[in-house]
Short mmCIF file of C-alpha atoms in Angstrom, two decimals:
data_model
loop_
_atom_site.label_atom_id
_atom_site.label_comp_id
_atom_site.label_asym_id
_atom_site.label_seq_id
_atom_site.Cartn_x
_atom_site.Cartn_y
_atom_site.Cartn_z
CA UNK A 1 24.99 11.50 -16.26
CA UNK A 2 23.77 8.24 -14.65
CA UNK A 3 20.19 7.14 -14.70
CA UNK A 4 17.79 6.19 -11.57
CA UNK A 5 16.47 2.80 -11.07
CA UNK A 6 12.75 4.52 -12.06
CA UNK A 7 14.79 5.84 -15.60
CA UNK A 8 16.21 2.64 -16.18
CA UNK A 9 12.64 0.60 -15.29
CA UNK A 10 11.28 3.28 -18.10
CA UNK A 11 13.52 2.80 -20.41
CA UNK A 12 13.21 -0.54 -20.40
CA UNK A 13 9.68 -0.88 -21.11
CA UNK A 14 9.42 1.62 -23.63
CA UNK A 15 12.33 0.44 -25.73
CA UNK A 16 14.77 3.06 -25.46
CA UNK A 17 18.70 3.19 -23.94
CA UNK A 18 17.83 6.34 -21.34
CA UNK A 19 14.77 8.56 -20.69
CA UNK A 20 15.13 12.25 -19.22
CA UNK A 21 12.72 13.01 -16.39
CA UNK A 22 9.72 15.39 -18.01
CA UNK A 23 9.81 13.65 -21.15
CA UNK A 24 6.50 12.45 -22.01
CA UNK A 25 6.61 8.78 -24.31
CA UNK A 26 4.56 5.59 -24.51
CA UNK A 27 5.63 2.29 -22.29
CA UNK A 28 4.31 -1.61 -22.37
CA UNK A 29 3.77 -2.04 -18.60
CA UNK A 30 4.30 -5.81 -17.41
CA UNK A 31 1.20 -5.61 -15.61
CA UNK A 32 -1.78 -3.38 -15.58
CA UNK A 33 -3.88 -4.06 -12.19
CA UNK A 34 -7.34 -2.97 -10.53
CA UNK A 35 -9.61 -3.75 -8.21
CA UNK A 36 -13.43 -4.14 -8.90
CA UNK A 37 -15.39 -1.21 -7.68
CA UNK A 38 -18.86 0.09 -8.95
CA UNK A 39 -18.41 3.33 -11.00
CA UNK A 40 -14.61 1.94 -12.07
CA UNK A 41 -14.04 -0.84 -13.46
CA UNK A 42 -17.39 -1.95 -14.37
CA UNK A 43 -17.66 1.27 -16.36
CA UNK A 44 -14.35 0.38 -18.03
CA UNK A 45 -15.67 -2.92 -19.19
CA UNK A 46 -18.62 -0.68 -20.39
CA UNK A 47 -16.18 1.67 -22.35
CA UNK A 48 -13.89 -0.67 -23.61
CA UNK A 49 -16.76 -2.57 -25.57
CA UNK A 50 -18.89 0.51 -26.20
CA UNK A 51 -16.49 3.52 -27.15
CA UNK A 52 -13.53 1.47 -28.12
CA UNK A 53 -14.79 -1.59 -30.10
CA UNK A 54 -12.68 -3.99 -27.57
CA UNK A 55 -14.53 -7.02 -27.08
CA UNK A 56 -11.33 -8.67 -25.81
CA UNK A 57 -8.13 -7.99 -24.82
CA UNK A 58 -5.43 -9.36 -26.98
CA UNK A 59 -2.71 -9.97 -24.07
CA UNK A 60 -4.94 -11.27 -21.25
CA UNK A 61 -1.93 -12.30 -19.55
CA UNK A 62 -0.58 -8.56 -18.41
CA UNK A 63 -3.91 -8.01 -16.73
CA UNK A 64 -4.84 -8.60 -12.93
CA UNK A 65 -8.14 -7.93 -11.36
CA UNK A 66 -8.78 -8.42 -7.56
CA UNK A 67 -12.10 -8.39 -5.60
CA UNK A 68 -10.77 -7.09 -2.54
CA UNK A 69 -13.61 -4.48 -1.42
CA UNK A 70 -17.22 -4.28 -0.60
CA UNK A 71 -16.79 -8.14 0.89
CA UNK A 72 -18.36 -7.57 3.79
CA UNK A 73 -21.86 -6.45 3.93
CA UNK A 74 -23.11 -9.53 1.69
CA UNK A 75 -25.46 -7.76 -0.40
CA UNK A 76 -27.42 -7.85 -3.63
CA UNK A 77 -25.50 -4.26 -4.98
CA UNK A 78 -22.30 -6.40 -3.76
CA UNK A 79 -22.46 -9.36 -5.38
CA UNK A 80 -24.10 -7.41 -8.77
CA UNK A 81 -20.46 -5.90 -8.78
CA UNK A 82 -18.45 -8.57 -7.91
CA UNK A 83 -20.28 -10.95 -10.72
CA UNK A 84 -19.92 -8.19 -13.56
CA UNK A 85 -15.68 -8.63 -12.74
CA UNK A 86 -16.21 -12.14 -12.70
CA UNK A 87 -17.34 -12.27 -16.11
CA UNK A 88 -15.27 -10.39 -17.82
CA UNK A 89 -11.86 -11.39 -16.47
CA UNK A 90 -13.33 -15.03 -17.37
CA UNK A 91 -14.36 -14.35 -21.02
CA UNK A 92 -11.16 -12.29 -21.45
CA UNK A 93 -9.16 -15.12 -19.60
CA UNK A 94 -7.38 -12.73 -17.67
CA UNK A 95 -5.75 -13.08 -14.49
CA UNK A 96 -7.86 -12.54 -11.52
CA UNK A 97 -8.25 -13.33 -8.18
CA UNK A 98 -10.91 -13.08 -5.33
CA UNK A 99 -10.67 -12.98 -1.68
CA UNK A 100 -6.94 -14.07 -1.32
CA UNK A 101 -6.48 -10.39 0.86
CA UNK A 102 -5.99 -6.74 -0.58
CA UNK A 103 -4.31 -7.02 -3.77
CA UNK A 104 -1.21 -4.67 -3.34
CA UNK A 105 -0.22 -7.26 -1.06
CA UNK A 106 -1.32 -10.46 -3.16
CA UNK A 107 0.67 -8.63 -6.16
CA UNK A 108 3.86 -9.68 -4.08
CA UNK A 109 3.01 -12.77 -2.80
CA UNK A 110 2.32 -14.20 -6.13
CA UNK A 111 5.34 -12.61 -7.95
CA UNK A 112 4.10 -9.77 -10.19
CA UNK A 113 6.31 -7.58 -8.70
CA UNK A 114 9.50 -8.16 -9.74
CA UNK A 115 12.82 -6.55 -9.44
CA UNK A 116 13.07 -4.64 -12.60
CA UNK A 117 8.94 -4.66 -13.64
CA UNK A 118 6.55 -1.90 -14.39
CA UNK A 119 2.99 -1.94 -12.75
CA UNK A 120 0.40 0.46 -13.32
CA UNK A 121 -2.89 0.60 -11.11
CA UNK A 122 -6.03 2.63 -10.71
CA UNK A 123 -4.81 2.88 -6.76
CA UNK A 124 -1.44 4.71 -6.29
CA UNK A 125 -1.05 2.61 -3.20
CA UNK A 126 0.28 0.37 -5.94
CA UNK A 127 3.94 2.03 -5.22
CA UNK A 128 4.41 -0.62 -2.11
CA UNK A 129 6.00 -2.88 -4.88
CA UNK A 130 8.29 -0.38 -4.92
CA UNK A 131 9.65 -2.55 -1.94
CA UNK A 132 10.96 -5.29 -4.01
CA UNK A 133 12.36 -3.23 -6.71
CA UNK A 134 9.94 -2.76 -8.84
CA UNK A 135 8.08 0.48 -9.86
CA UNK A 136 4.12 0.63 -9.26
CA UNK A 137 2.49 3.49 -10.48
CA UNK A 138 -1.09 4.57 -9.75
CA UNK A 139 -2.51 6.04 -13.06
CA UNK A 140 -6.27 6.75 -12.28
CA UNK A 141 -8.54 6.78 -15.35
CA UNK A 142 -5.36 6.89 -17.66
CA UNK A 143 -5.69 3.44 -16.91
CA UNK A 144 -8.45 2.23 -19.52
CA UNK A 145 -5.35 4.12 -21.77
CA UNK A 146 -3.01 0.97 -20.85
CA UNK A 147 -6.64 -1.62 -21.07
CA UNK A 148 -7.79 -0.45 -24.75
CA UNK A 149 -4.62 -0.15 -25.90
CA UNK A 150 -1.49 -2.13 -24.35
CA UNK A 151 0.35 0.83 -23.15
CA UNK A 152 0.62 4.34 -21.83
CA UNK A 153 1.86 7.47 -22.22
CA UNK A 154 3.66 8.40 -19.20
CA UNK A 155 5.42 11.83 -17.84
CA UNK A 156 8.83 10.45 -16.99
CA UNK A 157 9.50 11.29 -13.02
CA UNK A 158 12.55 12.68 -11.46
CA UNK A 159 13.56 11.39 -8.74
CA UNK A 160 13.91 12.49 -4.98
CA UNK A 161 17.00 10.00 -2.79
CA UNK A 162 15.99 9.25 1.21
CA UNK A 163 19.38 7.93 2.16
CA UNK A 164 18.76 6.10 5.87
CA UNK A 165 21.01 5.04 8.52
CA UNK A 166 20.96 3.97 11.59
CA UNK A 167 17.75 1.64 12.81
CA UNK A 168 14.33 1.94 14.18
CA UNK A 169 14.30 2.15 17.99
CA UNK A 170 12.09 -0.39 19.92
CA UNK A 171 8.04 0.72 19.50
CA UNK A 172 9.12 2.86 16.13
CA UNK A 173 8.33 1.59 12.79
CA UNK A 174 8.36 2.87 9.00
CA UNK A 175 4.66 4.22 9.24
CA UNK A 176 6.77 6.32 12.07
CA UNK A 177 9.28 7.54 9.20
CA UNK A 178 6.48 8.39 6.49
CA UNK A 179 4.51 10.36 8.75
CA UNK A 180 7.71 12.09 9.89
CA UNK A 181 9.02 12.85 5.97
CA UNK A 182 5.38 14.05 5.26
CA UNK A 183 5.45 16.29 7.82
CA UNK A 184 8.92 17.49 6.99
CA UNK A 185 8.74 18.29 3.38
CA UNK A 186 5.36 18.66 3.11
CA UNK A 187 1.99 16.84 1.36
CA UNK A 188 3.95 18.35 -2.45
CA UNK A 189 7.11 17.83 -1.29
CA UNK A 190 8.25 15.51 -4.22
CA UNK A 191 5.50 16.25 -6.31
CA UNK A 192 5.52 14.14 -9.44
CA UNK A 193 8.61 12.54 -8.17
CA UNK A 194 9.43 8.87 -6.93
CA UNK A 195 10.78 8.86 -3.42
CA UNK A 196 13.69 6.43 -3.84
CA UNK A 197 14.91 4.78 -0.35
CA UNK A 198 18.75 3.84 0.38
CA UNK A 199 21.45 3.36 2.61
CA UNK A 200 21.82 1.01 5.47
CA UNK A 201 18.80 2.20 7.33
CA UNK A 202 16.90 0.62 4.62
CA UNK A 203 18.78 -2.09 3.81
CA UNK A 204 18.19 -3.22 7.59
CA UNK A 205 13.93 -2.98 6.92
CA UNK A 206 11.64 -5.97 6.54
CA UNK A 207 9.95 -5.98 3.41
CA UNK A 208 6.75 -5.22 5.08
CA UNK A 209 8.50 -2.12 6.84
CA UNK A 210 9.66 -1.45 3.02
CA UNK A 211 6.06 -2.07 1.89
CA UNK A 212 4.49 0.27 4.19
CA UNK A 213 7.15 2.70 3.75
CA UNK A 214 6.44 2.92 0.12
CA UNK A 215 2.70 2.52 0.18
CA UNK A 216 2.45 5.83 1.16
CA UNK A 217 4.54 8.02 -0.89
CA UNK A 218 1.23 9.60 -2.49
CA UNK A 219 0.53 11.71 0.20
CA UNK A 220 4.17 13.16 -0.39
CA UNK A 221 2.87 13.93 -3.42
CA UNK A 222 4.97 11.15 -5.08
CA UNK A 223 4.04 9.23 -8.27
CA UNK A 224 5.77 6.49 -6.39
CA UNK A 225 8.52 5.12 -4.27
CA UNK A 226 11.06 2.21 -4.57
CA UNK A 227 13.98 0.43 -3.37
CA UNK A 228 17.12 -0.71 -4.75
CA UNK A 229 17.36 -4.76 -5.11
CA UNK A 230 19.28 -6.27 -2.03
CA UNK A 231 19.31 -9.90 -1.20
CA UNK A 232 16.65 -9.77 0.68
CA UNK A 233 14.26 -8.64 -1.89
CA UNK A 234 16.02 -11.11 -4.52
CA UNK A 235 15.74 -13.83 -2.61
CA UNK A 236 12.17 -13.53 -1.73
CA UNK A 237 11.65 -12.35 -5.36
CA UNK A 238 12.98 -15.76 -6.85
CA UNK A 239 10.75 -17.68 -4.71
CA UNK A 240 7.67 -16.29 -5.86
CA UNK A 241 7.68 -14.75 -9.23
CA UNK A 242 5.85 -14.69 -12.46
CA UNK A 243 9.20 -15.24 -14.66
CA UNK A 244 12.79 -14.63 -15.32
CA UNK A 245 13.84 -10.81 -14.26
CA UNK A 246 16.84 -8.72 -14.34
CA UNK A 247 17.04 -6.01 -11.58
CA UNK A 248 18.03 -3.03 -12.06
CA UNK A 249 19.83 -0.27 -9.66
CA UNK A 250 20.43 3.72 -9.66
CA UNK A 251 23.81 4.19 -11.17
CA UNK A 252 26.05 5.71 -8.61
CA UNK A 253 25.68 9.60 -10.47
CA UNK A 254 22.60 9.46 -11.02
CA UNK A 255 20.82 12.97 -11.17
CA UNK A 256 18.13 13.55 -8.37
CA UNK A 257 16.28 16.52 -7.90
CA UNK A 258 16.90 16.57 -3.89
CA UNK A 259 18.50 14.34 -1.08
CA UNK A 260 17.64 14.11 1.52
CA UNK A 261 19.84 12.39 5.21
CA UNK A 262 17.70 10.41 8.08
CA UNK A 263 18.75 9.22 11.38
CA UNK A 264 16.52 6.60 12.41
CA UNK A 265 17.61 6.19 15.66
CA UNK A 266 16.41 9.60 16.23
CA UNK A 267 12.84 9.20 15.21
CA UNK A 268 10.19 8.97 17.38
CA UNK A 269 6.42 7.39 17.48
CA UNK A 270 4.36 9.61 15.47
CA UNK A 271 0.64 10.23 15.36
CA UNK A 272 -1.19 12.29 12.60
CA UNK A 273 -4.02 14.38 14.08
CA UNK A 274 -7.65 14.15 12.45
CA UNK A 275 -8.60 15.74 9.41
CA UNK A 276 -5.37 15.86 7.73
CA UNK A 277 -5.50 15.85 3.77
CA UNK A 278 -2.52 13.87 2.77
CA UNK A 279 -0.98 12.93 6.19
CA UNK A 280 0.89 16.37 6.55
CA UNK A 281 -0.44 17.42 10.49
CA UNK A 282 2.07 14.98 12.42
CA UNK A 283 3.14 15.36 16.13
CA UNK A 284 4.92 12.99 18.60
CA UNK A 285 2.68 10.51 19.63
CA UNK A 286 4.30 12.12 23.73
CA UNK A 287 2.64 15.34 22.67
CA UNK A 288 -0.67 14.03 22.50
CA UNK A 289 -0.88 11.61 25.11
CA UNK A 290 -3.97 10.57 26.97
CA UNK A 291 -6.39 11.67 23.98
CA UNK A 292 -9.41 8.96 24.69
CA UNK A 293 -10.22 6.42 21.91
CA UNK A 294 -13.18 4.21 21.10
CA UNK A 295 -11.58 2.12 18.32
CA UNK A 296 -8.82 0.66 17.01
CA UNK A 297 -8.10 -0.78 13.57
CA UNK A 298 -4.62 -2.74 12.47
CA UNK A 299 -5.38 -3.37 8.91
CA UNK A 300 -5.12 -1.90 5.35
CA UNK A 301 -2.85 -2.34 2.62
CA UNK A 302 -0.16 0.25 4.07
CA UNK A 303 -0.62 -2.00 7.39
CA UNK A 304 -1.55 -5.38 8.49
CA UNK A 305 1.27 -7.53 7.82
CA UNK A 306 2.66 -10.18 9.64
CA UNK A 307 5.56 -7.55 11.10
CA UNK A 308 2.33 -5.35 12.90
CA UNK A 309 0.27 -8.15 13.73
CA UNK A 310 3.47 -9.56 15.83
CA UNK A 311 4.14 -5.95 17.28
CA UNK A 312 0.69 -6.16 18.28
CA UNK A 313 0.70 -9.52 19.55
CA UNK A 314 3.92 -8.62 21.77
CA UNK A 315 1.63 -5.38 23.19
CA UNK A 316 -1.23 -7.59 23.71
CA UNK A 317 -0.12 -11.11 25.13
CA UNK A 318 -1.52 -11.43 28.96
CA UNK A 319 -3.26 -8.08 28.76
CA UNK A 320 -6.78 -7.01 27.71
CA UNK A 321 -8.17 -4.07 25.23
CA UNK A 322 -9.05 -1.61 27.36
CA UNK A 323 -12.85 -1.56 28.62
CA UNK A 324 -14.86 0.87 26.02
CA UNK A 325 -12.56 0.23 23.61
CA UNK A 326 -13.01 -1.60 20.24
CA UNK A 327 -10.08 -2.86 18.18
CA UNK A 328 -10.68 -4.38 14.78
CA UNK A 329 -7.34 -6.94 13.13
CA UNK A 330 -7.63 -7.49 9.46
CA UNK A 331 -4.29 -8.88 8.05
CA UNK A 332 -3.45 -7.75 4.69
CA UNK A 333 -3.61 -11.42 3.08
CA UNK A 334 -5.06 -14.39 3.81
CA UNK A 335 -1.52 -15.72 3.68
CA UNK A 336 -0.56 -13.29 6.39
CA UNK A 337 -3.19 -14.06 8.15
CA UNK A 338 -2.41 -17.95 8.29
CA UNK A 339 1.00 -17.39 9.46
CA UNK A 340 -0.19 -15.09 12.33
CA UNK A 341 -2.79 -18.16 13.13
CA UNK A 342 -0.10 -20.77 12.79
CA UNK A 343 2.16 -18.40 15.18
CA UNK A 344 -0.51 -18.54 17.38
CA UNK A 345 -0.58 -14.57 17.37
CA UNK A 346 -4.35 -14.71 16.50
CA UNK A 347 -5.24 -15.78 19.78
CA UNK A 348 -2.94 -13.72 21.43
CA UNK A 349 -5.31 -10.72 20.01
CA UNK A 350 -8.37 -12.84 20.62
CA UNK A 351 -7.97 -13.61 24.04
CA UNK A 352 -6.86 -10.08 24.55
CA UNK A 353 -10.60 -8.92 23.32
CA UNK A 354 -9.52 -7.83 19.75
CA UNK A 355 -11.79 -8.90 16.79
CA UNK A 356 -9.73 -10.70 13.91
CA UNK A 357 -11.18 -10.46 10.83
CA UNK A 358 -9.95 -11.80 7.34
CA UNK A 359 -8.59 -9.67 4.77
CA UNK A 360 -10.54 -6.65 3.10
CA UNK A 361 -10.17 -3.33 2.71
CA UNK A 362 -13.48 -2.60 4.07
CA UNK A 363 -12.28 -1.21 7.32
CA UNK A 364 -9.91 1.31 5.85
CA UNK A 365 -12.66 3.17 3.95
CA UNK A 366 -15.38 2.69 6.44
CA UNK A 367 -17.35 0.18 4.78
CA UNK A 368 -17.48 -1.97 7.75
CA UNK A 369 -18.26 -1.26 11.50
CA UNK A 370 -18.38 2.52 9.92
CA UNK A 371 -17.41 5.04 13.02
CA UNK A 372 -20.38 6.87 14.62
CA UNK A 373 -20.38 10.81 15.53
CA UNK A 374 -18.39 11.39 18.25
CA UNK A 375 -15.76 8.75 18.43
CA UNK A 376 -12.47 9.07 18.34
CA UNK A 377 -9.86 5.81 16.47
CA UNK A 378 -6.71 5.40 16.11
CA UNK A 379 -5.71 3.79 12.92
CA UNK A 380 -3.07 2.61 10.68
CA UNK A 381 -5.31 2.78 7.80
CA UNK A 382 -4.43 4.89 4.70
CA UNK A 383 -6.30 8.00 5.40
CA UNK A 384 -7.98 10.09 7.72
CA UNK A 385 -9.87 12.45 6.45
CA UNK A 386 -13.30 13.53 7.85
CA UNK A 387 -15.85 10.46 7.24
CA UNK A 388 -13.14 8.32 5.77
CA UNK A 389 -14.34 5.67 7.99
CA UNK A 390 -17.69 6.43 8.87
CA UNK A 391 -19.18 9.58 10.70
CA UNK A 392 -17.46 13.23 9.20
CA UNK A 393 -18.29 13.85 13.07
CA UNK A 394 -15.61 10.82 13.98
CA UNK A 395 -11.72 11.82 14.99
CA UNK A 396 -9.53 9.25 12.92
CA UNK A 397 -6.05 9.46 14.43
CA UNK A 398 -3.16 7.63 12.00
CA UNK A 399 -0.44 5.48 13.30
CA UNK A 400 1.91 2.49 13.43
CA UNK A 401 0.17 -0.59 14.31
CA UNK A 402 2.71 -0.45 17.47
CA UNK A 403 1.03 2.69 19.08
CA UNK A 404 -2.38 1.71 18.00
CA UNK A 405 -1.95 -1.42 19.97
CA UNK A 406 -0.53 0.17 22.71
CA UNK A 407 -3.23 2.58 22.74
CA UNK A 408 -6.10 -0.10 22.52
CA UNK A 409 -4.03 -1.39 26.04
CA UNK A 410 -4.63 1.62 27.58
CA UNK A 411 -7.99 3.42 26.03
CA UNK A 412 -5.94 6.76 25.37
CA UNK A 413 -3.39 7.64 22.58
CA UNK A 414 0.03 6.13 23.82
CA UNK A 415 3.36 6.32 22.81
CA UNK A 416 4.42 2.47 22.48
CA UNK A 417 7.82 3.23 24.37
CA UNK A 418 5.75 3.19 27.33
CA UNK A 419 4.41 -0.31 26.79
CA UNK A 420 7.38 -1.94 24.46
CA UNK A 421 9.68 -3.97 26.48
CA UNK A 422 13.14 -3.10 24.62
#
């Protein structure tokens, strides 16, 4: 029997020919990532010395840090966090870097994830890199396994195949097609599993589409998500990364434990309705039309890239945010958000009353301009749970970035059909 990309990716980095899904072993990830955050990391540093004896790591160069939350309120319990990180990735000269945008995104703009290579992360949202072939895992607290030690003992995954065909209809986007599998399969629906993406549906994606796409396989209940290599993702890949790679592809009988056929031309905006654990209460965007909004937010490391902010941009140009209604932009990078500027789409947004901001996470998790009892967003942030974003008394409505800025246009949850010029 063949092996998956995810089995070969395993194999690889824990030194064998073939794993078998369920199999539990110890790997040498390329890369072991987190983001600074009081309670995490800086109690990691705390542990590592303290419990462990590890004054230093002794291969600095598999570890990235990022300081990509808590940026914006500029104070003293802030910068107290953001120093602590700033000191240890300098005395333990490891890689690290500090408002260049939400790292899931910087990861792939500076070339850690490459076809082939194994990431682990506190965040799960790590599996985006799944886009360009690679396999990002999000490990919680077994991480400070992987920082003490070098590696990690790891459940092997099975594997569950999305074969796509067909293409997104104008005003429908991948956000569309997670909501829609969620819904389908169900918040455990590949539990443990890694959502693996193929056919010529997804060979015709944008990487961001692919990003997004695969950002989100958690609240599947997937360990992660990934795409085979294709030129596109090669070609981008040997642009920007780290070092040499070899990529690596399902073999054509490999074993999966389900598969599973989508039409994309038959898909549909989609909206997920407040309070939904894991993304699984999903309707038509038509079946909820006219639902009033206060806010808006584009943004967040599922969303935000330079595909949304031009979606938005196209919504946007000549028209105005409705009156009452406030929308938030926060591209994913800073590097997305100088190509939106240089496109000019910045001022598009601007001069249609949005408010750009630069690359945090901050939004997403309500840190900044937190919602107030009573209002209603629509969001293409990660999660919508009650007070994810502010308020527990706020309605957080999840979308594409299309249909939020349609529905900024018209102050009322809108299906971007209406507003999308084909």
């Amino acid at each position: 029997m063949g092996q998956t990309i995810t089995q070969k990716i395993l194999a690889r980095v824990g030194g064998r020919d073939t794993v078998t899904p369920g199999e539990n072993y110890p790997v040498r990830p390329d890369y072991m990532i987190a983001y600074d955050f009081p309670g995490y990391t800086d109690r990691f540093f705390k542990q590592m010395k303290e419990d462990f004896g590890v004054t230093k790591v002794a291969d600095p160069d598999r570890y990235v840090l990022f300081i990509d939350h808590m940026l914006t309120n500029k104070n003293e319990r802030e910068a107290e966090v953001h120093q602590v990180t700033r000191d240890w990735a300098h005395e333990n000269g490891v890689r690290f870097h500090e408002g260049e945008g939400i790292g899931h995104q910087v990861a792939a703009e500076l070339g850690y994830a490459m076809p082939g290579s194994f990431l682990i992360h506190f965040d799960g949202h790590i599996s985006s890199l799944g886009a360009f072939g690679a396999l990002g895992m999000g490990v919680r607290r077994d991480l400070l396994e992987g920082w003490v030690t070098g590696g990690i003992h790891l459940d092997v995954p099975a594997s569950t195949r999305f074969h796509l065909t067909g293409s997104f209809a104008p005003g429908v986007e991948s956000r569309d097609l997670i909501h829609r599998i969620i819904s389908d399969i169900g918040a455990d629906g590949v539990a443990f599993q890694v959502m693996e993406y193929t056919g010529p549906g997804a060979e015709s994606m944008a990487l961001g589409q692919r990003q997004a796409l695969c950002g989100m396989a958690m609240f599947a209940g997937g360990v992660s998500a990934i795409f085979n290599p294709d030129e596109m993702s090669l070609e981008y890949s040997r642009t920007v990364a780290q070092r040499d790679f070899e990529p690596l592809y399902s073999d054509p009988d490999a074993e999966y434990t389900a598969r599973h056929d989508i039409d994309l031309d038959a898909l549909s905006p989609q909206i997920v309705m407040p309070g939904s654990a894991r993304a699984a209460n999903t309707r038509d965007v038509a079946e909820v039309h006219g639902q009033r909004i206060q806010r808006a937010f584009i943004g967040s490391c599922a969303s935000g890239r330079i595909e949304d902010i031009r979606a938005a941009a196209g919504i946007l140009k000549g028209e105005k945010v409705a009156s009452g209604v406030e929308l938030n932009v926060v591209p994913t990078s800073r590097r997305i958000y100088e190509q939106a500027e240089s496109e000019g789409l910045l001022d598009t947004l601007r001069t249609a009353g949005a408010h750009v901001v630069e690359s945090t996470c901050d939004f997403c998790f309500g840190y900044a301009k937190p919602l107030e009892a009573g209002e209603a967003c629509v969001s293409t942030g990660v999660l919508n749970i009650s007070g994810r974003m502010g308020s527990p008394d706020a309605d957080i409505y999840m979308g594409s970035a299309t249909t939020v800025a349609a529905s900024a246009l018209t102050g009322r949850l809108t299906d971007p059909r209406e507003v999308v010029t084909p």
